[in-house]
Short mmCIF file of C-alpha atoms in Angstrom, two decimals:
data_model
loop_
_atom_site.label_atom_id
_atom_site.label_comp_id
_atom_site.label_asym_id
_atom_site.label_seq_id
_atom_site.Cartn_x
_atom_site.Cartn_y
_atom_site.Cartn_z
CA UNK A 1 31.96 -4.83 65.86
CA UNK A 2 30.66 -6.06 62.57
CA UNK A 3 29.83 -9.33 63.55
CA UNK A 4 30.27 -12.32 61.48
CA UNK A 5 29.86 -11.49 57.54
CA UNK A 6 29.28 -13.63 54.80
CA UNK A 7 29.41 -12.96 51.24
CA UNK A 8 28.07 -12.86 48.60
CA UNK A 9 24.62 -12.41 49.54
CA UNK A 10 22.68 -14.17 46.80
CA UNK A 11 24.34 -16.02 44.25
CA UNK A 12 23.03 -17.95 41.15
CA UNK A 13 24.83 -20.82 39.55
CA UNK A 14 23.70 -23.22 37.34
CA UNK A 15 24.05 -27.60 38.02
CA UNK A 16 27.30 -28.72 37.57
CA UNK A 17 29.40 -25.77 38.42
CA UNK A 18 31.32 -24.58 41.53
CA UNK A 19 30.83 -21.83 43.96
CA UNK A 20 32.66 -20.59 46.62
CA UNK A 21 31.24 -18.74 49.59
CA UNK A 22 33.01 -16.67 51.96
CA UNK A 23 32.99 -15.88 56.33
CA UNK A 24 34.56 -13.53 58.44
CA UNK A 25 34.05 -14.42 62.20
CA UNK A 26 33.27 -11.95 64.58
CA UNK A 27 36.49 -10.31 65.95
CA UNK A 28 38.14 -13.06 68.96
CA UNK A 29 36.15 -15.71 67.48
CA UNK A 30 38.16 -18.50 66.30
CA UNK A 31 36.31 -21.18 65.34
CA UNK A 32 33.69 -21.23 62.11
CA UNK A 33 30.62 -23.83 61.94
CA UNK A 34 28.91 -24.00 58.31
CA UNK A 35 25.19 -25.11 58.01
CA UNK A 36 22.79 -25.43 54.80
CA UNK A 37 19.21 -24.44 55.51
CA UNK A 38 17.06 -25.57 53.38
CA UNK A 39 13.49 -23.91 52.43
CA UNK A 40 11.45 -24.34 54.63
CA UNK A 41 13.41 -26.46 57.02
CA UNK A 42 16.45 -25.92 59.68
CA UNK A 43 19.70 -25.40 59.44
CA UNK A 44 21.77 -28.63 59.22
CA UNK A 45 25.48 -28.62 60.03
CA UNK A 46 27.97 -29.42 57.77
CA UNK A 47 31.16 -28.67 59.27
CA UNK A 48 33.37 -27.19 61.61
CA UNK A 49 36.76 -25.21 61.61
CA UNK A 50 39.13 -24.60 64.05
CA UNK A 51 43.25 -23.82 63.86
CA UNK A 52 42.62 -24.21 59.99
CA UNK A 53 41.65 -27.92 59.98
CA UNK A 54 38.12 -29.99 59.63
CA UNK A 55 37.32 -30.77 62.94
CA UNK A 56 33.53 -32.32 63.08
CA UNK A 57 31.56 -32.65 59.66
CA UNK A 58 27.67 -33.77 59.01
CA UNK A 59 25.98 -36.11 56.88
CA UNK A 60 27.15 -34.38 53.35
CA UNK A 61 29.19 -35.62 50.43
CA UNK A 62 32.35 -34.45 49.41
CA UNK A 63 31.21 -32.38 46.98
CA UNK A 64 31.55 -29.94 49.71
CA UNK A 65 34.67 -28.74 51.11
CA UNK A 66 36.01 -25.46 53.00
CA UNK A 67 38.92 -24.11 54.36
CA UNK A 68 40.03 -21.95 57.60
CA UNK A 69 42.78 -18.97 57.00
CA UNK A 70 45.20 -18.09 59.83
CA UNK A 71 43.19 -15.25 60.04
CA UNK A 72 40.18 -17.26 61.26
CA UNK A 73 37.94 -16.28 58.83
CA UNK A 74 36.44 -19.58 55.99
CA UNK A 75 35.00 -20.68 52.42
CA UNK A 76 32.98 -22.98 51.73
CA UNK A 77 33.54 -24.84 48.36
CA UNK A 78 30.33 -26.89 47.11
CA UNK A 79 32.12 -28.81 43.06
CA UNK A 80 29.16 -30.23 40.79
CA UNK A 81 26.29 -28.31 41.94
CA UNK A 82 23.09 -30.20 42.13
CA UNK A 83 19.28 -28.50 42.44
CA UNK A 84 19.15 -29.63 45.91
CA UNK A 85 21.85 -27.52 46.94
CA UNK A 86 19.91 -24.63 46.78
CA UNK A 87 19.96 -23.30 50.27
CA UNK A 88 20.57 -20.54 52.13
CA UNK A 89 24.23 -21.30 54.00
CA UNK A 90 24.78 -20.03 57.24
CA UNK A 91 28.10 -19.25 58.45
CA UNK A 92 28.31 -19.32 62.41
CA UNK A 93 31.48 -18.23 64.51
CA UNK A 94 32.41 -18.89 68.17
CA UNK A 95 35.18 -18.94 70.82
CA UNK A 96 36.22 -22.54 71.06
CA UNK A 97 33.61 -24.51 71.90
CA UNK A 98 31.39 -21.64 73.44
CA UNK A 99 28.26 -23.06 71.62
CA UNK A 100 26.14 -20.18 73.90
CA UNK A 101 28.33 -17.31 72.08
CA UNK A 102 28.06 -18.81 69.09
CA UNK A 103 27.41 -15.93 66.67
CA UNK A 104 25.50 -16.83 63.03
CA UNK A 105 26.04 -14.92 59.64
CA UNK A 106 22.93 -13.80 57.90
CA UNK A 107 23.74 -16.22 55.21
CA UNK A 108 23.97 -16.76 51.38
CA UNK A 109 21.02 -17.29 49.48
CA UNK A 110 22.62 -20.04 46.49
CA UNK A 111 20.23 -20.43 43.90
CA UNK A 112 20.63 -23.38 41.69
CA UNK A 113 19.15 -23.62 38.33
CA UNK B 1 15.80 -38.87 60.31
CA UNK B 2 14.39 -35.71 62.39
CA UNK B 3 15.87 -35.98 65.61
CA UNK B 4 14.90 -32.75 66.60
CA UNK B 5 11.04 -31.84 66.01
CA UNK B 6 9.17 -29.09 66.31
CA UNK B 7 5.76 -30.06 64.78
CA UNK B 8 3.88 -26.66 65.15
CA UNK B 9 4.59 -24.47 62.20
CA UNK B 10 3.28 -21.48 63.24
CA UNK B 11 1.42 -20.00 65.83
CA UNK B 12 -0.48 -16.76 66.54
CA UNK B 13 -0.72 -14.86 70.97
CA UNK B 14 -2.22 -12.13 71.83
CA UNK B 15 0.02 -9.56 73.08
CA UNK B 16 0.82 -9.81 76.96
CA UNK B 17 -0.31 -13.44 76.76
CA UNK B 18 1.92 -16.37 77.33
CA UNK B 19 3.43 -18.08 74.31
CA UNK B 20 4.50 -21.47 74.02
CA UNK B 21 6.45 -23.17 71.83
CA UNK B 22 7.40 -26.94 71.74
CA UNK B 23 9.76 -29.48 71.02
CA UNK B 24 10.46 -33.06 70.83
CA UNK B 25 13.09 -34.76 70.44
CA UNK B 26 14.60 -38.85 69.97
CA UNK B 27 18.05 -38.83 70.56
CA UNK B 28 18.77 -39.82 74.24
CA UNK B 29 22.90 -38.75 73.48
CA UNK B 30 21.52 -35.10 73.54
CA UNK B 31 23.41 -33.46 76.57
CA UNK B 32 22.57 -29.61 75.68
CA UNK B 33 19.64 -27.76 74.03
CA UNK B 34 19.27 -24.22 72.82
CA UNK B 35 16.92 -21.99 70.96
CA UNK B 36 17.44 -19.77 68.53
CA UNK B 37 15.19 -16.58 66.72
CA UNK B 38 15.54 -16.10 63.86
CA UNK B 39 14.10 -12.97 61.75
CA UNK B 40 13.54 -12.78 57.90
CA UNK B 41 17.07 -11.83 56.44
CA UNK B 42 19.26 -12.16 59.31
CA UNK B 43 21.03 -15.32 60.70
CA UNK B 44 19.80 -17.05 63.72
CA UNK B 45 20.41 -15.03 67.12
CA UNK B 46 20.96 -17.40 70.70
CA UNK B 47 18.29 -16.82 73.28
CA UNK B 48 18.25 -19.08 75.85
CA UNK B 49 19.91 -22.73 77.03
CA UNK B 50 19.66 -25.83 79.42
CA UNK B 51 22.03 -28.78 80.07
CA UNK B 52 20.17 -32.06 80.50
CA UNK B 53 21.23 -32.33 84.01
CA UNK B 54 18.45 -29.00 84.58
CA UNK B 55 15.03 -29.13 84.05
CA UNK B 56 13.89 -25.48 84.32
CA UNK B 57 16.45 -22.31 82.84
CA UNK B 58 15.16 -18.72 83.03
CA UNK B 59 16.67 -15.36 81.54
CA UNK B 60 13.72 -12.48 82.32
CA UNK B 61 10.82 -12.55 79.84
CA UNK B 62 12.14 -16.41 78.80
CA UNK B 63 12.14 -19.90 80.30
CA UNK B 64 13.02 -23.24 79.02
CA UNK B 65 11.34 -26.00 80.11
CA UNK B 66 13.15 -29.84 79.96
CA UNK B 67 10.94 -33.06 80.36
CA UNK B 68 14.08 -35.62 79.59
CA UNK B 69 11.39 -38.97 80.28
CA UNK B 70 9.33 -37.34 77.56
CA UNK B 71 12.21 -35.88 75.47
CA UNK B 72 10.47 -32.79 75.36
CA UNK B 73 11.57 -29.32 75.13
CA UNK B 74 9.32 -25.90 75.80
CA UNK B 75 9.97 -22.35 75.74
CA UNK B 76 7.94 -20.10 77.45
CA UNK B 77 7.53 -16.32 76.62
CA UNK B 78 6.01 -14.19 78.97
CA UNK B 79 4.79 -11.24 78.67
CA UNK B 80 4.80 -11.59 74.55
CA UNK B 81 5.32 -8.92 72.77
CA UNK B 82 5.44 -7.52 69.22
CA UNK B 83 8.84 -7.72 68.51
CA UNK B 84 8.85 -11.08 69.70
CA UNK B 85 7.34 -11.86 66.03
CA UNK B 86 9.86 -14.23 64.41
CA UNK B 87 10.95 -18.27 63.60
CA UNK B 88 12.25 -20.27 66.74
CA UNK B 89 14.41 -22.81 66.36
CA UNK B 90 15.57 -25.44 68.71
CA UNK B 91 18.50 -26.90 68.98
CA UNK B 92 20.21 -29.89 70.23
CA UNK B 93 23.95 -30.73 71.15
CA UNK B 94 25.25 -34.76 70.55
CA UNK B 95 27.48 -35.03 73.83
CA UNK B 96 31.14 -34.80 72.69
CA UNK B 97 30.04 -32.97 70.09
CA UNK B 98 31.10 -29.79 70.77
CA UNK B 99 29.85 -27.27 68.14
CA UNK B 100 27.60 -29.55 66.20
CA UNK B 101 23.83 -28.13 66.55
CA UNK B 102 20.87 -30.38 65.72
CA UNK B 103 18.23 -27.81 64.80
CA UNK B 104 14.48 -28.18 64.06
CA UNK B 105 12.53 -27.08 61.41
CA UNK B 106 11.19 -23.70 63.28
CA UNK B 107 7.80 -22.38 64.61
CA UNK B 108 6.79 -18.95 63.29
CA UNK B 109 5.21 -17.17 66.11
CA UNK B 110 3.18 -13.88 65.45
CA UNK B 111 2.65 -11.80 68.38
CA UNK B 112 -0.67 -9.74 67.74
CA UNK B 113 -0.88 -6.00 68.78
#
């Protein structure tokens, strides 16, 4: 079992563009939970997926976005990148609402310059 | 607003000695807590839990302590070892809010040989 995979594993953009990150949930997990972690700080939630649809979301703008495929796994979309939003992004997957199984990506490092 | 605190950054046990690591927190909606370690370059792993309605979990080597009049978290590792060597994160639930983690901004503990 490969557990839950993210990709890519560093990235570097420059402000204003777009980037897309990507999740695959470990295998019978169906639900995906995104969080930005920050340097130096913890990870902060900024949404949820489950049957393909936005179910909770945190305190960000809509600058970022994502999407669930029917194969469970996500992206995460972040449009008009500012300098803040370099983070590391954590992808985490679960069973439902089994917040005890929930399983967490080793992340993408997005550099913004 | 940091709703979850953990306001040691680091701290340093002796092998075989007890470590302790702390958190506070302000939200009184909180109905679940967890903590997470983390090592450098992989995502956060689950360790232990406790509902609000318990004031004491244990899993072998870890306990969780909850003080809910002092909004206080602790986790206790005993006997430390080496490998123990990593960030801790808490974690807190919103009730109703399934998924949604509140984390804290980590305590690196070094466990010395």
């Amino acid at each position: 079992d490969a557990g839950v995979t993210q990709s890519p594993t560093h990235l570097i953009k420059t402000r204003g563009q777009q980037v897309t990150l990507r999740c695959s949930p470990k295998s019978g997990h169906d639900t995906v939970s995104w969080y930005q972690q920050a340097l130096g700080q913890g990870p902060q939630f900024i949404f949820q997926y489950y049957e393909e649809e936005e179910r909770q979301r945190g305190n960000f703008p809509d600058r970022f976005s994502g999407h669930q495929f029917p194969n469970y796994s996500s992206e995460l979309n972040v449009n008009a990148l500012l300098l803040g939003d370099s983070a590391l992004y954590l992808c985490a997957s679960s069973l439902g609402t089994g917040i005890d199984t929930q399983y967490f990506g080793p992340g993408t490092r997005l550099t913004v310059l | 607003d940091q709703q979850v605190k953990q306001n040691s950054p680091s701290l340093s046990v002796q092998e075989g000695r007890i470590s302790i690591l702390n958190c506070d927190y302000t939200n009184s909606m909180f109905d679940y807590f967890l903590w997470y370690k983390k090592y450098p370059a992989e995502g956060p792993t689950f360790l232990i839990s406790i509902s609000s309605i318990k004031d004491k979990n244990e899993d072998g080597r870890f306990t969780v302590f909850l003080n809910k009049s002092a909004k206080h978290l602790s986790l206790h590792i005993v006997p430390s070892q080496p490998g123990d060597s990593a960030v801790y994160f808490c974690a807190a639930r919103i009730r109703g809010a399934t998924n949604k983690l509140i984390f804290g901004t980590g305590t690196l503990l070094a466990v010395q040989p």
